[in-house]
PDB file of C-alpha atoms in Angstrom:
ATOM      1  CA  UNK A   1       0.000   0.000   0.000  1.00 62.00           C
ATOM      2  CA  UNK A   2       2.854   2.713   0.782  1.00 67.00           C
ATOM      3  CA  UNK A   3       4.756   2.208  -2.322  1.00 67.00           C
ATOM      4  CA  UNK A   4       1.283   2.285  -4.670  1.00 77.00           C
ATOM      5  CA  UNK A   5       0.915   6.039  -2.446  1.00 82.00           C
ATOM      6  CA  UNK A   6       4.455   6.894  -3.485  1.00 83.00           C
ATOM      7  CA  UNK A   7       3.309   6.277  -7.008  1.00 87.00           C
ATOM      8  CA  UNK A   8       0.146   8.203  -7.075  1.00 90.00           C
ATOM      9  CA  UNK A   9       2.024  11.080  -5.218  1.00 92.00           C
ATOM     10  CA  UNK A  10       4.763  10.756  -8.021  1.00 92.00           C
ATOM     11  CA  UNK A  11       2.649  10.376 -11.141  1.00 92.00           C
ATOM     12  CA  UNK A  12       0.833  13.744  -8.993  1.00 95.00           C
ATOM     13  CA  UNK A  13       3.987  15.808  -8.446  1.00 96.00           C
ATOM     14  CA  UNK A  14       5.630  14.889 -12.487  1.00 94.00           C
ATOM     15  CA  UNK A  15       2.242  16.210 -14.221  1.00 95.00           C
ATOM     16  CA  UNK A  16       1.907  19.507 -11.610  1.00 96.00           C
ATOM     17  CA  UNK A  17       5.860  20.156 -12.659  1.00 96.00           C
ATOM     18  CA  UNK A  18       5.623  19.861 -15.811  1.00 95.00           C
ATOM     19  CA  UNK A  19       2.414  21.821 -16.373  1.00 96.00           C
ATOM     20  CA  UNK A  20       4.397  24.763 -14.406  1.00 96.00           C
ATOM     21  CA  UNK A  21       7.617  24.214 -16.377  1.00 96.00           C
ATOM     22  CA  UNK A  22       6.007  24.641 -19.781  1.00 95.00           C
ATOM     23  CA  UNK A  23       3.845  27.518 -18.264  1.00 95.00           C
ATOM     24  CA  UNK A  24       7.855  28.818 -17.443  1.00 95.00           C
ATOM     25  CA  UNK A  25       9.205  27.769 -20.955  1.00 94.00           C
ATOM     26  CA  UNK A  26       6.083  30.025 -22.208  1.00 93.00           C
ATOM     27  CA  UNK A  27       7.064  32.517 -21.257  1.00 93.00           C
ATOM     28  CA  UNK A  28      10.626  32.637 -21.519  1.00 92.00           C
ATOM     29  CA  UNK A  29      10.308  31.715 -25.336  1.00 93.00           C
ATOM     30  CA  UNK A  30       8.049  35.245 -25.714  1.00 91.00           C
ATOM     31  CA  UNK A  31      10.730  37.223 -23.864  1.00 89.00           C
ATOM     32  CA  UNK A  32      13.228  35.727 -26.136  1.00 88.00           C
ATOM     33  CA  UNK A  33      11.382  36.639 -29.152  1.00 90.00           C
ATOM     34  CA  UNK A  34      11.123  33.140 -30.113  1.00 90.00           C
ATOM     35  CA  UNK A  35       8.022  31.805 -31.543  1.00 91.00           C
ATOM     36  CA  UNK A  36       5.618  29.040 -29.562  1.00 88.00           C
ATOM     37  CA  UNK A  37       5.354  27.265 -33.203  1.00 90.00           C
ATOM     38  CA  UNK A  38       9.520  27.238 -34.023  1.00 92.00           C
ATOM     39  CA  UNK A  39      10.838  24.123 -34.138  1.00 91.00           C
ATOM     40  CA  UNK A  40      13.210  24.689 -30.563  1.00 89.00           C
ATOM     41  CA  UNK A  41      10.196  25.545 -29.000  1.00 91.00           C
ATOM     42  CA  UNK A  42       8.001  22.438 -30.179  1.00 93.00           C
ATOM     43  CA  UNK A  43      11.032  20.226 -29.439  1.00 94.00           C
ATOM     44  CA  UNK A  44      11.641  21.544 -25.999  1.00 93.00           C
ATOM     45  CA  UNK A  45       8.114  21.078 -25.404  1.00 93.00           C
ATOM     46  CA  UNK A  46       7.939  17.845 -26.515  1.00 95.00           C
ATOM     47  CA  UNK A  47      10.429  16.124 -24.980  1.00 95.00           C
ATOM     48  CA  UNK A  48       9.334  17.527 -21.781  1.00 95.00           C
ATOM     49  CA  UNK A  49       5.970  15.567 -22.137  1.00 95.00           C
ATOM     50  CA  UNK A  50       7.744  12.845 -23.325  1.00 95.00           C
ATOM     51  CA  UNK A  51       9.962  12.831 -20.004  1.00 95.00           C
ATOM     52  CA  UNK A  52       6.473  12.973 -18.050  1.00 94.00           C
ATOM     53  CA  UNK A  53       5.011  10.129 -19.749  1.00 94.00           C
ATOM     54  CA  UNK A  54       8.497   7.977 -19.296  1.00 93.00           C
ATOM     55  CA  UNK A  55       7.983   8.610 -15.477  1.00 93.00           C
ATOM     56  CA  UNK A  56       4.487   7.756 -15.413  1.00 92.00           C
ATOM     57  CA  UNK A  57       4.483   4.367 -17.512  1.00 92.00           C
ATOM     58  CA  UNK A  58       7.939   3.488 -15.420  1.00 90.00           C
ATOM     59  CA  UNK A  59       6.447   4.446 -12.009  1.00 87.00           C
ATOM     60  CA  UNK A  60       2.918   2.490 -12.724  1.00 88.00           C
ATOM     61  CA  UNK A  61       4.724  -0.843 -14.084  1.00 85.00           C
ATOM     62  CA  UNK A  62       6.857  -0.966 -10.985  1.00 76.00           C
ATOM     63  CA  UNK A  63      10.104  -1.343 -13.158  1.00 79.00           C
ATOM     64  CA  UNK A  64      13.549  -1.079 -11.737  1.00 74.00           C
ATOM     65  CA  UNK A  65      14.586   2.213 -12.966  1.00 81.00           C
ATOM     66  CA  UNK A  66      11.575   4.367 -12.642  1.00 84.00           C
ATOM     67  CA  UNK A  67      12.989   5.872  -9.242  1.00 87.00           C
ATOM     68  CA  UNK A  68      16.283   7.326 -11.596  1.00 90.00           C
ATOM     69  CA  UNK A  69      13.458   8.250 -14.659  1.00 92.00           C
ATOM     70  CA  UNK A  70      11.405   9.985 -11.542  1.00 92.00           C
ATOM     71  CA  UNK A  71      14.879  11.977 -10.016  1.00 93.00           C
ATOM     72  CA  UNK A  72      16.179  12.678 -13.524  1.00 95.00           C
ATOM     73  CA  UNK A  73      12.897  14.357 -14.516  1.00 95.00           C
ATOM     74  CA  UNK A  74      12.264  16.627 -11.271  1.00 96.00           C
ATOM     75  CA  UNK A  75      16.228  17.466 -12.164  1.00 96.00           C
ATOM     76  CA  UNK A  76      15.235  18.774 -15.453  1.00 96.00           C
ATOM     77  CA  UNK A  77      11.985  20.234 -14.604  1.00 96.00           C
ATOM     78  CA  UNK A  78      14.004  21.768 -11.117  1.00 96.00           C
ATOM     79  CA  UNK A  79      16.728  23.449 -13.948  1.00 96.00           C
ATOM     80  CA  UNK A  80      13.524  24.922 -15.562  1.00 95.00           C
ATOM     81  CA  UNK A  81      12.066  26.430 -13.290  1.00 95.00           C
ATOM     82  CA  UNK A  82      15.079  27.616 -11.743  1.00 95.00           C
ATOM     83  CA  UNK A  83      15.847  29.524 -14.932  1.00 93.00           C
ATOM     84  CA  UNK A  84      12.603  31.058 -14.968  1.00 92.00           C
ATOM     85  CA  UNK A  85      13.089  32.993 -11.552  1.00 92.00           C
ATOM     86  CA  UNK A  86      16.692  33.588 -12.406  1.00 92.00           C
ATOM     87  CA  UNK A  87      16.218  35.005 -15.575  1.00 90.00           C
ATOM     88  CA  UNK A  88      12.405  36.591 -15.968  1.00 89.00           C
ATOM     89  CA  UNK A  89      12.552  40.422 -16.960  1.00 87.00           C
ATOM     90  CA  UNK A  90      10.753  42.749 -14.817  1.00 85.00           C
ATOM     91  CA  UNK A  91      10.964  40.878 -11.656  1.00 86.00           C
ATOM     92  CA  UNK A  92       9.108  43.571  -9.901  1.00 89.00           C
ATOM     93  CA  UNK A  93       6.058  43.585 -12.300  1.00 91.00           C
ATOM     94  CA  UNK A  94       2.906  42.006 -11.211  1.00 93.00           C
ATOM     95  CA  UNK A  95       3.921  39.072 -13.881  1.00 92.00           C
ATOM     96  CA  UNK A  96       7.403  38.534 -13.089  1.00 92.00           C
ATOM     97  CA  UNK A  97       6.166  38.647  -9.803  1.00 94.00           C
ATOM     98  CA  UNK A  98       3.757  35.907 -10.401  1.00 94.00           C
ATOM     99  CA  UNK A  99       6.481  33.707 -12.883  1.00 94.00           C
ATOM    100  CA  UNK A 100       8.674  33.929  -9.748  1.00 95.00           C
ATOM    101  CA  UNK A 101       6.230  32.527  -7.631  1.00 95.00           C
ATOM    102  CA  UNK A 102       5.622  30.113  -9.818  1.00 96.00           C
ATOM    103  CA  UNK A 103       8.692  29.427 -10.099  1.00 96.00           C
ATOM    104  CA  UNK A 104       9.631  28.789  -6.494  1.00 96.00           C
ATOM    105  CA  UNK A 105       6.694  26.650  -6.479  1.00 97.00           C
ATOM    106  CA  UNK A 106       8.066  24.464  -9.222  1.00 96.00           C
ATOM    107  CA  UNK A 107      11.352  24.039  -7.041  1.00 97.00           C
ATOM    108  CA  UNK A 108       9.693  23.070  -4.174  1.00 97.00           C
ATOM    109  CA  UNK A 109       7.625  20.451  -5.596  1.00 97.00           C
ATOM    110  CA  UNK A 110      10.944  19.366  -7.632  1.00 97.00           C
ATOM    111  CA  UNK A 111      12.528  18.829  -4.505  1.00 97.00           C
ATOM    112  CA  UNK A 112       9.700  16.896  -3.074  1.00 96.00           C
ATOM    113  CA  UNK A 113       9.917  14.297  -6.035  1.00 95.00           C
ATOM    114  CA  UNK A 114      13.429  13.748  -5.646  1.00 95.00           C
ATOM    115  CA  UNK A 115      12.656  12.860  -1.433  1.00 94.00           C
ATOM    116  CA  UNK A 116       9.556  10.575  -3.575  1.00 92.00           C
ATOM    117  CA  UNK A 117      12.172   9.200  -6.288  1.00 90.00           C
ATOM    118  CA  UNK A 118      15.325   8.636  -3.713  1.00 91.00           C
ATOM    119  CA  UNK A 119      11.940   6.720  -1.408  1.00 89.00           C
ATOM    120  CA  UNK A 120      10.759   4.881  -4.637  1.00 86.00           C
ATOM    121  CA  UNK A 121      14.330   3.341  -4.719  1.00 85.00           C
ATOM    122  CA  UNK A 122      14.592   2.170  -1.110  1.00 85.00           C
ATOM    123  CA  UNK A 123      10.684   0.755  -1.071  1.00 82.00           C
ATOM    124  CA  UNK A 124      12.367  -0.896  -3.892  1.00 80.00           C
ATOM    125  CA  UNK A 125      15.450  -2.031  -2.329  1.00 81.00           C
ATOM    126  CA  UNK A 126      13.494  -2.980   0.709  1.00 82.00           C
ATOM    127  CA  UNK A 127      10.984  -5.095  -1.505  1.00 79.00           C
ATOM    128  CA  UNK A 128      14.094  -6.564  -3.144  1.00 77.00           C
ATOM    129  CA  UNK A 129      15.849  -7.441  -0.210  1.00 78.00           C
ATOM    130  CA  UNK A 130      12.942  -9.289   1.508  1.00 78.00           C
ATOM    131  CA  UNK A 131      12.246 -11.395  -1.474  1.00 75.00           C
ATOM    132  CA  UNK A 132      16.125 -12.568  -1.607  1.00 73.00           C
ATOM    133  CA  UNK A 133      15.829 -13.474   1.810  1.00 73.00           C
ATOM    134  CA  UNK A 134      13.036 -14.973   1.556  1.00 70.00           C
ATOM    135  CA  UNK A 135      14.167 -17.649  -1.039  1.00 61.00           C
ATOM    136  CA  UNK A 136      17.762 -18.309   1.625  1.00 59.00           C
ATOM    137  CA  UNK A 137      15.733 -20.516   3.692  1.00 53.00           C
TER     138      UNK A 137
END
């Protein structure tokens, strides 16, 4: 039962960070002057759902390495979101106020599904160690 919570909590926290990522890469594309429909953009954007959707298969089928698919995206989507309250113009605005926000939000949840990914790997571990025990006797 705890490590099917750690899952929902983990398939919870990847779609929240990405949905605030690509809300960051928004808007960092307009201040760069670089169009939503340009190829970077569409590829950035893409492989960022693509990421999400490797955690979420990984993390529901139980497999081995979904814990590093789970730390290596909250990485990624921690870097994003990092840039954006690093680098949004007009930090005092009313919007970059609101991008920072949402920015420091993103972090936090980033670092909450790296403590979910590093507990993944030692429910895991755990699991793994009981069942080669098991078979000693």
């Amino acid at each position: 039962m705890q490590k099917q919570n750690n899952v929902v909590k983990i398939i919870a926290v990847t779609i929240v960070t990405l949905i605030i990522a690509m809300v960051i890469e928004f808007v960092m594309f307009n201040e760069h002057e670089i169009a939503w429909t340009s190829g970077s953009a569409l590829t950035t954007l893409a492989m960022m759902v693509i990421i999400m959707i490797i955690v979420v298969l990984l993390a529901v089928a139980d497999w081995h390495f979904s814990n590093y698919a789970t730390i290596i995206a909250m990485l990624y989507y921690g870097i994003i979101s990092l840039g954006g309250l690093l680098q949004i113009h007009g930090k005092s605005t009313p919007f970059g106020l609101l991008i920072q926000l949402l920015a420091i939000i993103g972090l936090v949840l980033c670092v909450y599904g790296l403590v979910l990914g590093f507990k993944q790997r030692e429910l895991y571990m755990r699991n793994k160690y009981r069942k080669d025990h098991r078979g000693m006797k």
